[in-house]
Amino acid sequence: MSSNNAAAPYYFVPGPSRWPLLAGLCLLITMAGASAWVNDVSWGPVANLLGIVGTLIVLYFWFGDAIKESEGGLYSQRIDHSYRWSMSWFIFSEVMFFGAFFGALFYARTISMPWLGDMDHKFIWPDYAPHWGGASPAGTVEEFHTMGPFPIPTINTALLLTSGVTLTIAHHALRAGHRAQTAIWLFATILLGAVFMGFQAYEYHHAYTELNLKLTSGIYGSTFFMLTGFHGFHVTMGAIMLSVVLYRVLKGHFTPDNHFAFEGAAWYWHFVDVVWLGLYIVVYWL
């Protein structure tokens, strides 16, 4: 596209792209591999790893195309508005995504569990006590221990809250035109996210090996790993997005008045922080 088009009044529409199709295919392989893995199918771990690697490769080239378009002067103010609305609706869809999971947890704890322990079901399971994290009514789930808020979940809460502060400082530095400070505080944010994921991986290992808490540990285990696992996935994706933004900061792509890529990634990261606060209270404390 010629340089004259950068000032054109019409809306820039990119050409056909293969990346959405490839991204969907890689994510399908990732989830199929994960499903096979938890069901002890031999090819599951390999497929899951290939899907993850493929997704990262697709994101690398997809981000590259968007960066080239932006740096090529193809994006006008109308594109900026479009991106802001798109990111807003995307985060709203993520709110609904986690809202469904929180709803499942609420239904299991507040409605299903007391219902299974009422007088009508005492004839079927006379020894069942409707205690969250306790034994299943039919006794089909292996004994396990629940996950408390100390120490790792509380440490992770402090890490994510601190990362929100460092990201805000980086944003203010960018708006003030201090690129070096922006890069330093943005790197600190990514590092805090990486440490968070390291602690979560340790927590999962502790749950499986010492607490016998697994994905198959009844409704408690499935909701615990579903909520914390998907949140961990979002932290990972957010860290990747911020890493790309850090690369662009070092390349000098942003100005104090034109840096929506930074803002969009920051919105996503703050959303992840808020979701974790809900998880920390509902999953680990209540």
Short mmCIF file of C-alpha atoms in Angstrom, two decimals:
data_model
loop_
_atom_site.label_atom_id
_atom_site.label_comp_id
_atom_site.label_asym_id
_atom_site.label_seq_id
_atom_site.Cartn_x
_atom_site.Cartn_y
_atom_site.Cartn_z
CA MET A 1 0.00 0.00 0.00
CA SER A 2 1.43 3.38 -0.93
CA SER A 3 2.34 6.08 1.57
CA ASN A 4 -0.48 8.29 0.25
CA ASN A 5 -2.98 5.86 1.68
CA ALA A 6 -1.78 6.69 5.20
CA ALA A 7 -3.66 9.99 4.98
CA ALA A 8 -6.65 8.59 3.10
CA PRO A 9 -10.03 9.41 4.66
CA TYR A 10 -11.44 5.91 4.19
CA TYR A 11 -11.21 3.05 6.64
CA PHE A 12 -8.17 0.79 6.23
CA VAL A 13 -9.15 -2.86 5.70
CA PRO A 14 -6.31 -5.41 5.70
CA GLY A 15 -6.13 -8.12 3.07
CA PRO A 16 -7.13 -11.76 3.66
CA SER A 17 -5.08 -13.36 6.42
CA ARG A 18 -4.31 -16.98 7.14
CA TRP A 19 -3.46 -16.32 10.80
CA PRO A 20 -7.00 -16.57 12.28
CA LEU A 21 -7.49 -20.00 10.69
CA LEU A 22 -4.07 -21.22 11.80
CA ALA A 23 -4.58 -19.84 15.30
CA GLY A 24 -7.89 -21.67 15.61
CA LEU A 25 -6.31 -24.90 14.36
CA CYS A 26 -3.40 -24.64 16.81
CA LEU A 27 -5.76 -23.93 19.71
CA LEU A 28 -7.87 -26.92 18.70
CA ILE A 29 -4.76 -29.13 18.76
CA THR A 30 -3.76 -27.63 22.12
CA MET A 31 -7.10 -28.37 23.77
CA ALA A 32 -7.44 -31.78 22.15
CA GLY A 33 -3.99 -32.66 23.46
CA ALA A 34 -4.87 -31.35 26.93
CA SER A 35 -8.11 -33.38 26.97
CA ALA A 36 -6.26 -36.50 25.90
CA TRP A 37 -3.49 -35.84 28.43
CA VAL A 38 -5.82 -35.68 31.46
CA ASN A 39 -7.42 -38.91 30.26
CA ASP A 40 -4.01 -40.66 30.11
CA VAL A 41 -3.93 -40.96 26.30
CA SER A 42 -0.34 -41.42 25.14
CA TRP A 43 -0.33 -38.78 22.39
CA GLY A 44 -1.91 -36.11 24.58
CA PRO A 45 1.24 -34.40 25.95
CA VAL A 46 2.89 -34.27 22.52
CA ALA A 47 -0.20 -32.80 20.86
CA ASN A 48 -0.61 -30.26 23.65
CA LEU A 49 3.02 -29.13 23.33
CA LEU A 50 2.80 -28.91 19.53
CA GLY A 51 -0.38 -26.86 19.80
CA ILE A 52 1.20 -24.42 22.24
CA VAL A 53 4.32 -24.00 20.12
CA GLY A 54 2.21 -23.56 16.99
CA THR A 55 0.05 -20.93 18.71
CA LEU A 56 3.12 -18.95 19.77
CA ILE A 57 4.53 -19.07 16.23
CA VAL A 58 1.22 -17.88 14.76
CA LEU A 59 1.02 -15.05 17.29
CA TYR A 60 4.58 -13.99 16.42
CA PHE A 61 3.80 -13.56 12.74
CA TRP A 62 0.30 -12.18 13.36
CA PHE A 63 1.62 -9.52 15.74
CA GLY A 64 4.35 -8.79 13.19
CA ASP A 65 1.81 -8.05 10.46
CA ALA A 66 -0.14 -5.69 12.73
CA ILE A 67 3.04 -3.90 13.78
CA LYS A 68 4.11 -3.44 10.16
CA GLU A 69 0.72 -1.97 9.32
CA SER A 70 0.90 0.42 12.25
CA GLU A 71 4.48 1.51 11.61
CA GLY A 72 3.70 1.83 7.89
CA GLY A 73 1.29 4.67 8.61
CA LEU A 74 -1.82 2.73 7.60
CA TYR A 75 -3.72 3.31 10.83
CA SER A 76 -5.74 6.49 11.21
CA GLN A 77 -7.71 7.83 14.17
CA ARG A 78 -10.70 5.80 13.02
CA ILE A 79 -8.63 2.62 13.29
CA ASP A 80 -7.57 3.66 16.79
CA HIS A 81 -11.23 4.02 17.80
CA SER A 82 -12.01 0.65 16.25
CA TYR A 83 -9.23 -1.02 18.20
CA ARG A 84 -10.43 0.53 21.45
CA TRP A 85 -13.98 -0.69 20.93
CA SER A 86 -12.73 -4.13 19.85
CA MET A 87 -10.54 -4.49 22.92
CA SER A 88 -13.39 -3.33 25.15
CA TRP A 89 -15.78 -5.93 23.74
CA PHE A 90 -13.08 -8.61 23.94
CA ILE A 91 -12.56 -7.92 27.64
CA PHE A 92 -16.33 -7.94 28.11
CA SER A 93 -16.44 -11.40 26.53
CA GLU A 94 -13.73 -12.48 28.97
CA VAL A 95 -15.86 -11.17 31.85
CA MET A 96 -18.70 -13.40 30.61
CA PHE A 97 -16.26 -16.30 30.22
CA PHE A 98 -15.12 -16.16 33.83
CA GLY A 99 -18.63 -15.24 34.95
CA ALA A 100 -19.81 -18.62 33.68
CA PHE A 101 -17.12 -20.39 35.71
CA PHE A 102 -17.87 -18.42 38.85
CA GLY A 103 -21.53 -19.21 38.26
CA ALA A 104 -20.75 -22.93 38.06
CA LEU A 105 -18.86 -22.70 41.34
CA PHE A 106 -21.73 -20.80 42.98
CA TYR A 107 -24.30 -23.33 41.76
CA ALA A 108 -22.27 -26.30 42.99
CA ARG A 109 -21.59 -24.83 46.44
CA THR A 110 -24.80 -22.98 47.19
CA ILE A 111 -27.47 -25.05 45.41
CA SER A 112 -26.33 -28.56 44.45
CA MET A 113 -24.36 -29.46 47.56
CA PRO A 114 -27.07 -28.53 50.12
CA TRP A 115 -29.65 -30.18 47.88
CA LEU A 116 -27.70 -33.46 47.93
CA GLY A 117 -27.55 -33.29 51.72
CA ASP A 118 -31.23 -32.64 52.41
CA MET A 119 -33.63 -35.08 54.04
CA ASP A 120 -34.89 -36.52 50.75
CA HIS A 121 -31.39 -37.78 49.92
CA LYS A 122 -30.58 -39.10 53.40
CA PHE A 123 -32.20 -42.37 52.35
CA ILE A 124 -29.64 -42.73 49.54
CA TRP A 125 -26.53 -41.29 51.25
CA PRO A 126 -27.23 -41.34 55.01
CA ASP A 127 -23.60 -40.56 55.93
CA TYR A 128 -23.13 -37.68 53.50
CA ALA A 129 -22.41 -34.25 55.04
CA PRO A 130 -22.77 -31.31 52.63
CA HIS A 131 -19.37 -29.79 53.35
CA TRP A 132 -17.51 -28.04 50.51
CA GLY A 133 -14.31 -29.94 49.79
CA GLY A 134 -15.49 -32.99 51.69
CA ALA A 135 -16.21 -36.51 50.52
CA SER A 136 -18.55 -37.11 47.59
CA PRO A 137 -22.05 -38.49 48.30
CA ALA A 138 -21.42 -41.85 46.65
CA GLY A 139 -17.83 -42.16 47.90
CA THR A 140 -16.43 -42.46 44.37
CA VAL A 141 -13.79 -39.72 44.74
CA GLU A 142 -10.43 -40.42 46.37
CA GLU A 143 -9.75 -38.58 49.60
CA PHE A 144 -8.01 -35.24 49.11
CA HIS A 145 -7.12 -32.09 50.99
CA THR A 146 -8.40 -28.66 50.00
CA MET A 147 -6.16 -25.75 49.04
CA GLY A 148 -5.87 -22.93 51.58
CA PRO A 149 -4.89 -19.29 51.02
CA PHE A 150 -1.44 -19.57 52.60
CA PRO A 151 1.26 -19.15 51.62
CA ILE A 152 1.36 -19.37 47.82
CA PRO A 153 -2.05 -17.88 46.89
CA THR A 154 -1.41 -14.90 49.16
CA ILE A 155 2.07 -14.42 47.72
CA ASN A 156 0.63 -14.60 44.21
CA THR A 157 -1.98 -12.01 45.14
CA ALA A 158 0.77 -9.65 46.27
CA LEU A 159 2.71 -10.34 43.07
CA LEU A 160 -0.22 -9.54 40.78
CA LEU A 161 -1.24 -6.42 42.70
CA THR A 162 2.36 -5.21 42.57
CA SER A 163 2.49 -5.91 38.83
CA GLY A 164 -0.55 -3.69 38.38
CA VAL A 165 1.31 -0.88 40.16
CA THR A 166 4.48 -1.31 38.09
CA LEU A 167 2.44 -1.36 34.88
CA THR A 168 0.69 1.88 35.85
CA ILE A 169 4.07 3.49 36.58
CA ALA A 170 5.30 2.33 33.17
CA HIS A 171 2.25 3.89 31.52
CA HIS A 172 2.82 7.22 33.23
CA ALA A 173 6.48 7.11 32.20
CA LEU A 174 5.46 6.47 28.60
CA ARG A 175 3.02 9.37 28.61
CA ALA A 176 5.80 11.56 29.99
CA GLY A 177 8.13 10.49 27.16
CA HIS A 178 10.59 8.56 29.37
CA ARG A 179 11.26 5.47 27.27
CA ALA A 180 13.98 3.97 29.50
CA GLN A 181 11.80 4.15 32.62
CA THR A 182 8.89 2.70 30.67
CA ALA A 183 11.00 -0.28 29.61
CA ILE A 184 12.29 -0.89 33.15
CA TRP A 185 8.88 -0.86 34.82
CA LEU A 186 7.32 -2.87 32.01
CA PHE A 187 10.03 -5.50 32.35
CA ALA A 188 9.35 -5.60 36.10
CA THR A 189 5.67 -6.24 35.35
CA ILE A 190 6.51 -9.15 33.04
CA LEU A 191 8.94 -10.57 35.59
CA LEU A 192 6.31 -10.46 38.33
CA GLY A 193 3.90 -12.28 36.02
CA ALA A 194 6.51 -14.94 35.31
CA VAL A 195 7.14 -15.44 39.04
CA PHE A 196 3.38 -15.73 39.56
CA MET A 197 3.23 -18.54 37.02
CA GLY A 198 6.19 -20.26 38.61
CA PHE A 199 4.45 -20.27 41.98
CA GLN A 200 1.25 -21.55 40.40
CA ALA A 201 3.12 -24.41 38.74
CA TYR A 202 4.60 -25.29 42.15
CA GLU A 203 1.13 -25.08 43.70
CA TYR A 204 -0.24 -27.52 41.13
CA HIS A 205 2.61 -29.94 41.77
CA HIS A 206 1.97 -29.65 45.51
CA ALA A 207 -1.76 -30.26 44.99
CA TYR A 208 -1.23 -33.40 42.90
CA THR A 209 1.63 -35.00 44.83
CA GLU A 210 0.94 -34.01 48.44
CA LEU A 211 -2.74 -33.10 48.72
CA ASN A 212 -4.02 -35.67 46.19
CA LEU A 213 -6.08 -32.80 44.78
CA LYS A 214 -6.60 -33.49 41.08
CA LEU A 215 -8.88 -32.52 38.24
CA THR A 216 -10.80 -35.71 39.01
CA SER A 217 -11.32 -34.78 42.69
CA GLY A 218 -15.05 -34.25 42.31
CA ILE A 219 -16.66 -30.86 41.79
CA TYR A 220 -14.13 -29.20 44.10
CA GLY A 221 -11.16 -30.34 42.02
CA SER A 222 -12.75 -29.61 38.66
CA THR A 223 -13.83 -26.07 39.60
CA PHE A 224 -10.52 -25.32 41.34
CA PHE A 225 -8.37 -26.30 38.37
CA MET A 226 -10.82 -24.87 35.84
CA LEU A 227 -10.82 -21.41 37.43
CA THR A 228 -7.16 -21.19 38.43
CA GLY A 229 -5.95 -22.94 35.27
CA PHE A 230 -7.76 -20.66 32.86
CA HIS A 231 -6.62 -17.66 34.88
CA GLY A 232 -3.04 -18.89 34.63
CA PHE A 233 -3.49 -19.21 30.88
CA HIS A 234 -4.66 -15.61 30.75
CA VAL A 235 -1.67 -14.46 32.79
CA THR A 236 0.59 -16.25 30.33
CA MET A 237 -1.09 -14.61 27.33
CA GLY A 238 -0.97 -11.23 29.06
CA ALA A 239 2.76 -11.64 29.71
CA ILE A 240 3.29 -12.47 26.02
CA MET A 241 1.36 -9.36 25.00
CA LEU A 242 3.39 -7.19 27.39
CA SER A 243 6.61 -8.74 26.08
CA VAL A 244 5.68 -7.69 22.55
CA VAL A 245 4.86 -4.21 23.86
CA LEU A 246 8.25 -4.09 25.63
CA TYR A 247 9.98 -4.97 22.37
CA ARG A 248 8.13 -2.14 20.65
CA VAL A 249 9.00 0.28 23.47
CA LEU A 250 12.68 -0.55 23.00
CA LYS A 251 12.29 -0.01 19.25
CA GLY A 252 10.74 3.41 19.85
CA HIS A 253 7.42 2.62 18.22
CA PHE A 254 5.32 4.56 20.72
CA THR A 255 4.85 8.25 21.43
CA PRO A 256 3.25 9.87 24.50
CA ASP A 257 0.05 10.42 22.52
CA ASN A 258 0.01 7.31 20.31
CA HIS A 259 0.47 4.00 22.11
CA PHE A 260 -2.78 2.04 22.10
CA ALA A 261 -0.94 -1.30 21.88
CA PHE A 262 0.44 -0.52 25.33
CA GLU A 263 -2.96 0.59 26.62
CA GLY A 264 -4.78 -2.45 25.24
CA ALA A 265 -2.30 -4.85 26.86
CA ALA A 266 -2.55 -2.86 30.10
CA TRP A 267 -6.35 -3.12 30.09
CA TYR A 268 -6.06 -6.87 29.69
CA TRP A 269 -3.49 -7.16 32.49
CA HIS A 270 -5.60 -5.13 34.93
CA PHE A 271 -8.58 -7.33 34.05
CA VAL A 272 -6.50 -10.40 34.94
CA ASP A 273 -5.61 -8.75 38.27
CA VAL A 274 -9.27 -8.15 39.12
CA VAL A 275 -10.26 -11.72 38.21
CA TRP A 276 -7.53 -13.05 40.49
CA LEU A 277 -8.86 -11.05 43.43
CA GLY A 278 -12.22 -12.75 42.90
CA LEU A 279 -10.53 -16.14 42.69
CA TYR A 280 -8.45 -15.50 45.77
CA ILE A 281 -11.53 -14.72 47.85
CA VAL A 282 -14.02 -17.24 46.46
CA VAL A 283 -11.76 -20.23 45.78
CA TYR A 284 -9.18 -20.02 48.56
CA TRP A 285 -10.99 -18.29 51.43
CA LEU A 286 -14.70 -19.15 51.25
#
